[in-house]
């Protein structure tokens, strides 16, 4: 789970972002978090690699995940990378994708895994 500041920054950028702690849901199992995201049409933003695996199993349901794999996960670095990723992957996220964000690059995998766009 990312920090509340990330959700706040996303809202400042015009995204309808929510943090699980804002709804007292921080202890939900991954599968339930993902189901909630699908039901609400949200993108899961996380450091938890399990969400990429769950995203691969959506079986065509509209869902997206941004997974951070940063050496420096501090908020300024995370926001800098997130800003760059969003400018490049917004359409893929709308259609359903897993975006893996690393320090120097990011990869977009359409869902379901193996789908061509």
Short mmCIF file of N, CA, C and O in Angstrom, two decimals, residues 9-105:
data_model
loop_
_atom_site.label_atom_id
_atom_site.label_comp_id
_atom_site.label_asym_id
_atom_site.label_seq_id
_atom_site.Cartn_x
_atom_site.Cartn_y
_atom_site.Cartn_z
N UNK A 9 -1.75 13.55 -3.54
CA UNK A 9 -1.12 14.10 -4.75
C UNK A 9 -1.96 13.75 -5.99
O UNK A 9 -2.18 14.60 -6.85
N UNK A 10 -2.44 12.52 -6.05
CA UNK A 10 -3.28 12.13 -7.19
C UNK A 10 -4.54 12.97 -7.27
O UNK A 10 -4.95 13.40 -8.35
N UNK A 11 -5.17 13.23 -6.13
CA UNK A 11 -6.37 14.09 -6.11
C UNK A 11 -6.02 15.49 -6.59
O UNK A 11 -6.78 16.10 -7.35
N UNK A 12 -4.87 16.01 -6.18
CA UNK A 12 -4.44 17.34 -6.62
C UNK A 12 -4.23 17.38 -8.14
O UNK A 12 -4.35 18.44 -8.75
N UNK A 13 -3.93 16.23 -8.73
CA UNK A 13 -3.73 16.14 -10.18
C UNK A 13 -5.04 15.90 -10.93
O UNK A 13 -5.06 15.76 -12.14
N UNK A 14 -6.14 15.81 -10.18
CA UNK A 14 -7.44 15.65 -10.80
C UNK A 14 -7.97 14.22 -10.84
O UNK A 14 -9.01 13.97 -11.44
N UNK A 15 -7.27 13.29 -10.20
CA UNK A 15 -7.72 11.90 -10.17
C UNK A 15 -8.61 11.68 -8.95
O UNK A 15 -8.42 12.26 -7.90
N UNK A 16 -9.57 10.79 -9.10
CA UNK A 16 -10.47 10.42 -8.00
C UNK A 16 -9.78 9.32 -7.20
O UNK A 16 -10.07 8.14 -7.34
N UNK A 17 -8.83 9.69 -6.37
CA UNK A 17 -8.01 8.74 -5.62
C UNK A 17 -8.49 8.62 -4.18
O UNK A 17 -8.92 9.60 -3.58
N UNK A 18 -8.41 7.41 -3.67
CA UNK A 18 -8.76 7.14 -2.29
C UNK A 18 -7.69 6.25 -1.68
O UNK A 18 -7.08 5.45 -2.39
N UNK A 19 -7.48 6.40 -0.41
CA UNK A 19 -6.55 5.53 0.32
C UNK A 19 -7.38 4.60 1.19
O UNK A 19 -8.39 5.02 1.77
N UNK A 20 -6.99 3.35 1.29
CA UNK A 20 -7.74 2.40 2.10
C UNK A 20 -7.90 2.85 3.55
O UNK A 20 -8.93 2.61 4.17
N UNK A 21 -6.90 3.53 4.09
CA UNK A 21 -7.00 4.01 5.47
C UNK A 21 -8.12 5.05 5.64
O UNK A 21 -8.71 5.14 6.70
N UNK A 22 -8.42 5.79 4.58
CA UNK A 22 -9.50 6.77 4.65
C UNK A 22 -10.85 6.11 4.89
O UNK A 22 -11.78 6.75 5.37
N UNK A 23 -10.95 4.84 4.52
CA UNK A 23 -12.19 4.08 4.71
C UNK A 23 -12.03 3.01 5.78
O UNK A 23 -12.88 2.13 5.92
N UNK A 24 -10.92 3.06 6.52
CA UNK A 24 -10.61 2.07 7.56
C UNK A 24 -10.61 0.65 7.01
O UNK A 24 -11.09 -0.28 7.64
N UNK A 25 -10.05 0.49 5.80
CA UNK A 25 -10.02 -0.81 5.13
C UNK A 25 -8.60 -1.32 4.90
O UNK A 25 -8.39 -2.21 4.07
N UNK A 26 -7.63 -0.79 5.61
CA UNK A 26 -6.23 -1.15 5.38
C UNK A 26 -5.92 -2.62 5.65
O UNK A 26 -4.91 -3.13 5.20
N UNK A 27 -6.79 -3.33 6.32
CA UNK A 27 -6.55 -4.74 6.62
C UNK A 27 -7.28 -5.70 5.68
O UNK A 27 -7.25 -6.91 5.88
N UNK A 28 -7.90 -5.18 4.65
CA UNK A 28 -8.58 -6.05 3.68
C UNK A 28 -7.57 -6.98 3.02
O UNK A 28 -6.47 -6.56 2.66
N UNK A 29 -7.94 -8.24 2.78
CA UNK A 29 -7.07 -9.13 2.01
C UNK A 29 -6.92 -8.60 0.58
O UNK A 29 -7.81 -7.93 0.05
N UNK A 30 -5.81 -8.94 -0.05
CA UNK A 30 -5.51 -8.46 -1.41
C UNK A 30 -6.66 -8.72 -2.37
O UNK A 30 -7.03 -7.86 -3.17
N UNK A 31 -7.24 -9.91 -2.33
CA UNK A 31 -8.30 -10.25 -3.26
C UNK A 31 -9.50 -9.32 -3.10
O UNK A 31 -10.13 -8.93 -4.08
N UNK A 32 -9.82 -8.95 -1.87
CA UNK A 32 -10.95 -8.05 -1.62
C UNK A 32 -10.63 -6.62 -2.04
O UNK A 32 -11.50 -5.90 -2.52
N UNK A 33 -9.38 -6.22 -1.85
CA UNK A 33 -8.96 -4.88 -2.32
C UNK A 33 -9.12 -4.82 -3.84
O UNK A 33 -9.65 -3.86 -4.39
N UNK A 34 -8.69 -5.87 -4.50
CA UNK A 34 -8.76 -5.91 -5.95
C UNK A 34 -10.21 -5.92 -6.41
O UNK A 34 -10.59 -5.23 -7.35
N UNK A 35 -11.06 -6.70 -5.75
CA UNK A 35 -12.49 -6.74 -6.10
C UNK A 35 -13.12 -5.36 -5.92
O UNK A 35 -13.94 -4.93 -6.74
N UNK A 36 -12.76 -4.67 -4.86
CA UNK A 36 -13.27 -3.31 -4.61
C UNK A 36 -12.82 -2.37 -5.73
O UNK A 36 -13.61 -1.57 -6.23
N UNK A 37 -11.56 -2.48 -6.12
CA UNK A 37 -11.04 -1.63 -7.21
C UNK A 37 -11.79 -1.89 -8.51
O UNK A 37 -12.14 -0.95 -9.23
N UNK A 38 -12.07 -3.14 -8.81
CA UNK A 38 -12.81 -3.49 -10.02
C UNK A 38 -14.22 -2.91 -9.95
O UNK A 38 -14.69 -2.27 -10.89
N UNK A 39 -14.89 -3.10 -8.82
CA UNK A 39 -16.27 -2.62 -8.66
C UNK A 39 -16.36 -1.10 -8.79
O UNK A 39 -17.34 -0.58 -9.31
N UNK A 40 -15.33 -0.38 -8.31
CA UNK A 40 -15.35 1.08 -8.32
C UNK A 40 -14.60 1.67 -9.51
O UNK A 40 -14.53 2.89 -9.65
N UNK A 41 -14.03 0.83 -10.37
CA UNK A 41 -13.29 1.33 -11.53
C UNK A 41 -12.03 2.08 -11.15
O UNK A 41 -11.70 3.09 -11.76
N UNK A 42 -11.31 1.58 -10.16
CA UNK A 42 -10.11 2.25 -9.67
C UNK A 42 -8.84 1.51 -10.08
O UNK A 42 -8.86 0.33 -10.41
N UNK A 43 -7.73 2.23 -10.01
CA UNK A 43 -6.40 1.67 -10.23
C UNK A 43 -5.77 1.47 -8.86
O UNK A 43 -5.77 2.38 -8.03
N UNK A 44 -5.23 0.29 -8.62
CA UNK A 44 -4.53 0.01 -7.37
C UNK A 44 -3.10 0.49 -7.53
O UNK A 44 -2.42 0.13 -8.49
N UNK A 45 -2.63 1.31 -6.59
CA UNK A 45 -1.26 1.81 -6.59
C UNK A 45 -0.59 1.23 -5.36
O UNK A 45 -1.03 1.47 -4.23
N UNK A 46 0.48 0.45 -5.57
CA UNK A 46 1.04 -0.33 -4.47
C UNK A 46 2.52 -0.62 -4.65
O UNK A 46 3.06 -0.47 -5.73
N UNK A 47 3.13 -1.07 -3.57
CA UNK A 47 4.49 -1.63 -3.60
C UNK A 47 4.42 -3.16 -3.52
O UNK A 47 5.42 -3.83 -3.62
N UNK A 48 3.24 -3.70 -3.32
CA UNK A 48 3.00 -5.12 -3.09
C UNK A 48 2.96 -5.86 -4.42
O UNK A 48 2.04 -5.69 -5.21
N UNK A 49 3.94 -6.73 -4.66
CA UNK A 49 4.03 -7.44 -5.93
C UNK A 49 2.88 -8.42 -6.14
O UNK A 49 2.61 -8.83 -7.26
N UNK A 50 2.20 -8.83 -5.08
CA UNK A 50 1.06 -9.74 -5.23
C UNK A 50 -0.02 -9.17 -6.13
O UNK A 50 -0.72 -9.91 -6.80
N UNK A 51 -0.18 -7.86 -6.14
CA UNK A 51 -1.25 -7.28 -6.94
C UNK A 51 -1.01 -7.47 -8.43
O UNK A 51 -1.95 -7.58 -9.20
N UNK A 52 0.23 -7.52 -8.85
CA UNK A 52 0.51 -7.82 -10.25
C UNK A 52 0.04 -9.21 -10.61
O UNK A 52 -0.51 -9.44 -11.68
N UNK A 53 0.22 -10.16 -9.69
CA UNK A 53 -0.24 -11.53 -9.92
C UNK A 53 -1.76 -11.59 -9.94
O UNK A 53 -2.35 -12.26 -10.78
N UNK A 54 -2.40 -10.90 -9.02
CA UNK A 54 -3.86 -10.88 -8.99
C UNK A 54 -4.39 -10.25 -10.28
O UNK A 54 -5.34 -10.71 -10.86
N UNK A 55 -3.74 -9.16 -10.72
CA UNK A 55 -4.15 -8.51 -11.95
C UNK A 55 -4.09 -9.43 -13.14
O UNK A 55 -4.91 -9.33 -14.05
N UNK A 56 -3.15 -10.35 -13.13
CA UNK A 56 -3.02 -11.29 -14.24
C UNK A 56 -4.18 -12.28 -14.29
O UNK A 56 -4.43 -12.91 -15.31
N UNK A 57 -4.90 -12.40 -13.20
CA UNK A 57 -5.99 -13.37 -13.11
C UNK A 57 -7.37 -12.74 -13.22
O UNK A 57 -8.36 -13.35 -12.83
N UNK A 58 -7.48 -11.54 -13.74
CA UNK A 58 -8.76 -10.84 -13.77
C UNK A 58 -9.76 -11.43 -14.75
O UNK A 58 -10.94 -11.13 -14.67
N UNK A 59 -9.29 -12.24 -15.69
CA UNK A 59 -10.17 -12.90 -16.66
C UNK A 59 -11.07 -11.92 -17.39
O UNK A 59 -12.28 -12.11 -17.50
N UNK A 60 -10.48 -10.83 -17.84
CA UNK A 60 -11.22 -9.89 -18.67
C UNK A 60 -11.93 -8.78 -17.93
O UNK A 60 -12.46 -7.88 -18.55
N UNK A 61 -11.97 -8.84 -16.61
CA UNK A 61 -12.62 -7.76 -15.87
C UNK A 61 -11.72 -6.53 -15.90
O UNK A 61 -10.50 -6.65 -15.88
N UNK A 62 -12.33 -5.37 -15.98
CA UNK A 62 -11.57 -4.12 -16.08
C UNK A 62 -10.89 -3.83 -14.74
O UNK A 62 -11.56 -3.64 -13.73
N UNK A 63 -9.57 -3.82 -14.78
CA UNK A 63 -8.79 -3.56 -13.58
C UNK A 63 -7.40 -3.10 -13.99
O UNK A 63 -6.93 -3.45 -15.07
N UNK A 64 -6.76 -2.35 -13.13
CA UNK A 64 -5.39 -1.94 -13.39
C UNK A 64 -4.64 -1.82 -12.08
O UNK A 64 -5.22 -1.54 -11.03
N UNK A 65 -3.32 -2.01 -12.19
CA UNK A 65 -2.45 -1.94 -11.02
C UNK A 65 -1.17 -1.22 -11.43
O UNK A 65 -0.62 -1.49 -12.49
N UNK A 66 -0.72 -0.31 -10.58
CA UNK A 66 0.61 0.29 -10.71
C UNK A 66 1.42 -0.25 -9.55
O UNK A 66 1.05 -0.07 -8.38
N UNK A 67 2.51 -0.97 -9.87
CA UNK A 67 3.35 -1.59 -8.85
C UNK A 67 4.72 -0.90 -8.87
O UNK A 67 5.38 -0.87 -9.90
N UNK A 68 5.12 -0.36 -7.73
CA UNK A 68 6.41 0.31 -7.61
C UNK A 68 7.48 -0.67 -7.16
O UNK A 68 7.28 -1.41 -6.20
N UNK A 69 8.61 -0.63 -7.86
CA UNK A 69 9.80 -1.41 -7.48
C UNK A 69 10.98 -0.44 -7.50
O UNK A 69 11.82 -0.50 -8.37
N UNK A 70 10.98 0.48 -6.56
CA UNK A 70 11.98 1.54 -6.51
C UNK A 70 13.02 1.25 -5.43
O UNK A 70 12.68 0.79 -4.34
N UNK A 71 14.28 1.59 -5.72
CA UNK A 71 15.32 1.49 -4.70
C UNK A 71 15.13 2.55 -3.63
O UNK A 71 15.45 2.36 -2.47
N UNK A 72 14.62 3.70 -4.05
CA UNK A 72 14.34 4.81 -3.13
C UNK A 72 12.84 5.07 -3.15
O UNK A 72 12.35 5.82 -3.98
N UNK A 73 12.09 4.42 -2.24
CA UNK A 73 10.64 4.58 -2.27
C UNK A 73 10.12 5.80 -1.52
O UNK A 73 8.94 5.89 -1.22
N UNK A 74 11.00 6.76 -1.24
CA UNK A 74 10.54 7.96 -0.54
C UNK A 74 9.56 8.73 -1.42
O UNK A 74 9.58 8.64 -2.64
N UNK A 75 8.74 9.49 -0.76
CA UNK A 75 7.62 10.17 -1.44
C UNK A 75 8.04 11.03 -2.64
O UNK A 75 7.42 10.94 -3.69
N UNK A 76 9.07 11.86 -2.54
CA UNK A 76 9.44 12.68 -3.71
C UNK A 76 9.81 11.83 -4.93
O UNK A 76 9.40 12.13 -6.05
N UNK A 77 10.57 10.75 -4.73
CA UNK A 77 10.95 9.86 -5.84
C UNK A 77 9.72 9.16 -6.40
O UNK A 77 9.55 9.05 -7.61
N UNK A 78 8.86 8.69 -5.52
CA UNK A 78 7.65 8.00 -5.96
C UNK A 78 6.77 8.92 -6.80
O UNK A 78 6.31 8.54 -7.87
N UNK A 79 6.57 10.14 -6.34
CA UNK A 79 5.73 11.10 -7.07
C UNK A 79 6.36 11.44 -8.43
O UNK A 79 5.66 11.52 -9.45
N UNK A 80 7.66 11.61 -8.46
CA UNK A 80 8.34 11.90 -9.72
C UNK A 80 8.12 10.78 -10.73
O UNK A 80 7.77 11.01 -11.88
N UNK A 81 8.29 9.54 -10.29
CA UNK A 81 8.10 8.40 -11.18
C UNK A 81 6.63 8.24 -11.57
O UNK A 81 6.30 7.96 -12.71
N UNK A 82 5.73 8.43 -10.60
CA UNK A 82 4.30 8.31 -10.88
C UNK A 82 3.84 9.33 -11.91
O UNK A 82 3.08 9.02 -12.81
N UNK A 83 4.33 10.54 -11.80
CA UNK A 83 3.99 11.58 -12.76
C UNK A 83 4.39 11.17 -14.17
O UNK A 83 3.61 11.30 -15.12
N UNK A 84 5.59 10.66 -14.32
CA UNK A 84 6.08 10.22 -15.62
C UNK A 84 5.26 9.05 -16.15
O UNK A 84 4.88 9.02 -17.33
N UNK A 85 4.96 8.11 -15.30
CA UNK A 85 4.21 6.92 -15.70
C UNK A 85 2.80 7.30 -16.14
O UNK A 85 2.29 6.80 -17.15
N UNK A 86 2.14 8.15 -15.39
CA UNK A 86 0.77 8.53 -15.73
C UNK A 86 0.69 9.23 -17.08
O UNK A 86 -0.27 9.03 -17.83
N UNK A 87 1.69 10.04 -17.40
CA UNK A 87 1.65 10.73 -18.69
C UNK A 87 1.80 9.75 -19.85
O UNK A 87 1.35 10.01 -20.95
N UNK A 88 2.39 8.59 -19.59
CA UNK A 88 2.65 7.62 -20.64
C UNK A 88 1.67 6.45 -20.66
O UNK A 88 1.55 5.78 -21.68
N UNK A 89 0.95 6.20 -19.57
CA UNK A 89 0.18 4.96 -19.50
C UNK A 89 -1.30 5.14 -19.14
O UNK A 89 -1.98 4.15 -18.87
N UNK A 90 -1.81 6.35 -19.18
CA UNK A 90 -3.18 6.59 -18.77
C UNK A 90 -4.18 5.76 -19.57
O UNK A 90 -5.09 5.14 -19.01
N UNK A 91 -4.02 5.70 -20.88
CA UNK A 91 -4.96 4.94 -21.71
C UNK A 91 -4.88 3.45 -21.40
O UNK A 91 -5.91 2.77 -21.30
N UNK A 92 -3.69 2.92 -21.24
CA UNK A 92 -3.54 1.50 -20.89
C UNK A 92 -4.19 1.20 -19.55
O UNK A 92 -4.85 0.17 -19.40
N UNK A 93 -4.05 2.11 -18.59
CA UNK A 93 -4.68 1.91 -17.29
C UNK A 93 -6.20 1.94 -17.40
O UNK A 93 -6.89 1.20 -16.71
N UNK A 94 -6.73 2.77 -18.28
CA UNK A 94 -8.18 2.80 -18.49
C UNK A 94 -8.70 1.48 -19.05
O UNK A 94 -9.80 1.05 -18.75
N UNK A 95 -7.89 0.85 -19.88
CA UNK A 95 -8.31 -0.38 -20.54
C UNK A 95 -8.03 -1.62 -19.70
O UNK A 95 -8.58 -2.69 -19.97
N UNK A 96 -7.18 -1.52 -18.71
CA UNK A 96 -6.79 -2.65 -17.86
C UNK A 96 -5.36 -3.04 -18.12
O UNK A 96 -5.04 -3.55 -19.19
N UNK A 97 -4.49 -2.78 -17.15
CA UNK A 97 -3.07 -3.07 -17.32
C UNK A 97 -2.38 -3.17 -15.97
O UNK A 97 -2.87 -2.64 -14.97
N UNK A 98 -1.24 -3.84 -15.99
CA UNK A 98 -0.32 -3.81 -14.86
C UNK A 98 0.86 -2.97 -15.32
O UNK A 98 1.45 -3.26 -16.37
N UNK A 99 1.19 -1.93 -14.57
CA UNK A 99 2.33 -1.08 -14.89
C UNK A 99 3.37 -1.28 -13.79
O UNK A 99 3.09 -1.02 -12.61
N UNK A 100 4.53 -1.78 -14.17
CA UNK A 100 5.63 -2.00 -13.22
C UNK A 100 6.54 -0.78 -13.32
O UNK A 100 7.07 -0.50 -14.40
N UNK A 101 6.73 -0.09 -12.20
CA UNK A 101 7.51 1.15 -12.19
C UNK A 101 8.83 0.90 -11.47
O UNK A 101 8.86 0.55 -10.29
N UNK A 102 9.91 1.07 -12.22
CA UNK A 102 11.26 0.94 -11.66
C UNK A 102 11.92 2.30 -11.67
O UNK A 102 11.35 3.28 -12.14
N UNK A 103 13.14 2.36 -11.18
CA UNK A 103 13.84 3.65 -11.07
C UNK A 103 14.04 4.34 -12.41
O UNK A 103 13.84 5.54 -12.51
N UNK A 104 14.42 3.61 -13.43
CA UNK A 104 14.77 4.23 -14.70
C UNK A 104 13.80 3.92 -15.84
O UNK A 104 13.97 4.44 -16.94
N UNK A 105 12.82 3.07 -15.59
CA UNK A 105 11.89 2.70 -16.66
C UNK A 105 10.59 2.20 -16.06
O UNK A 105 10.49 1.97 -14.85
#
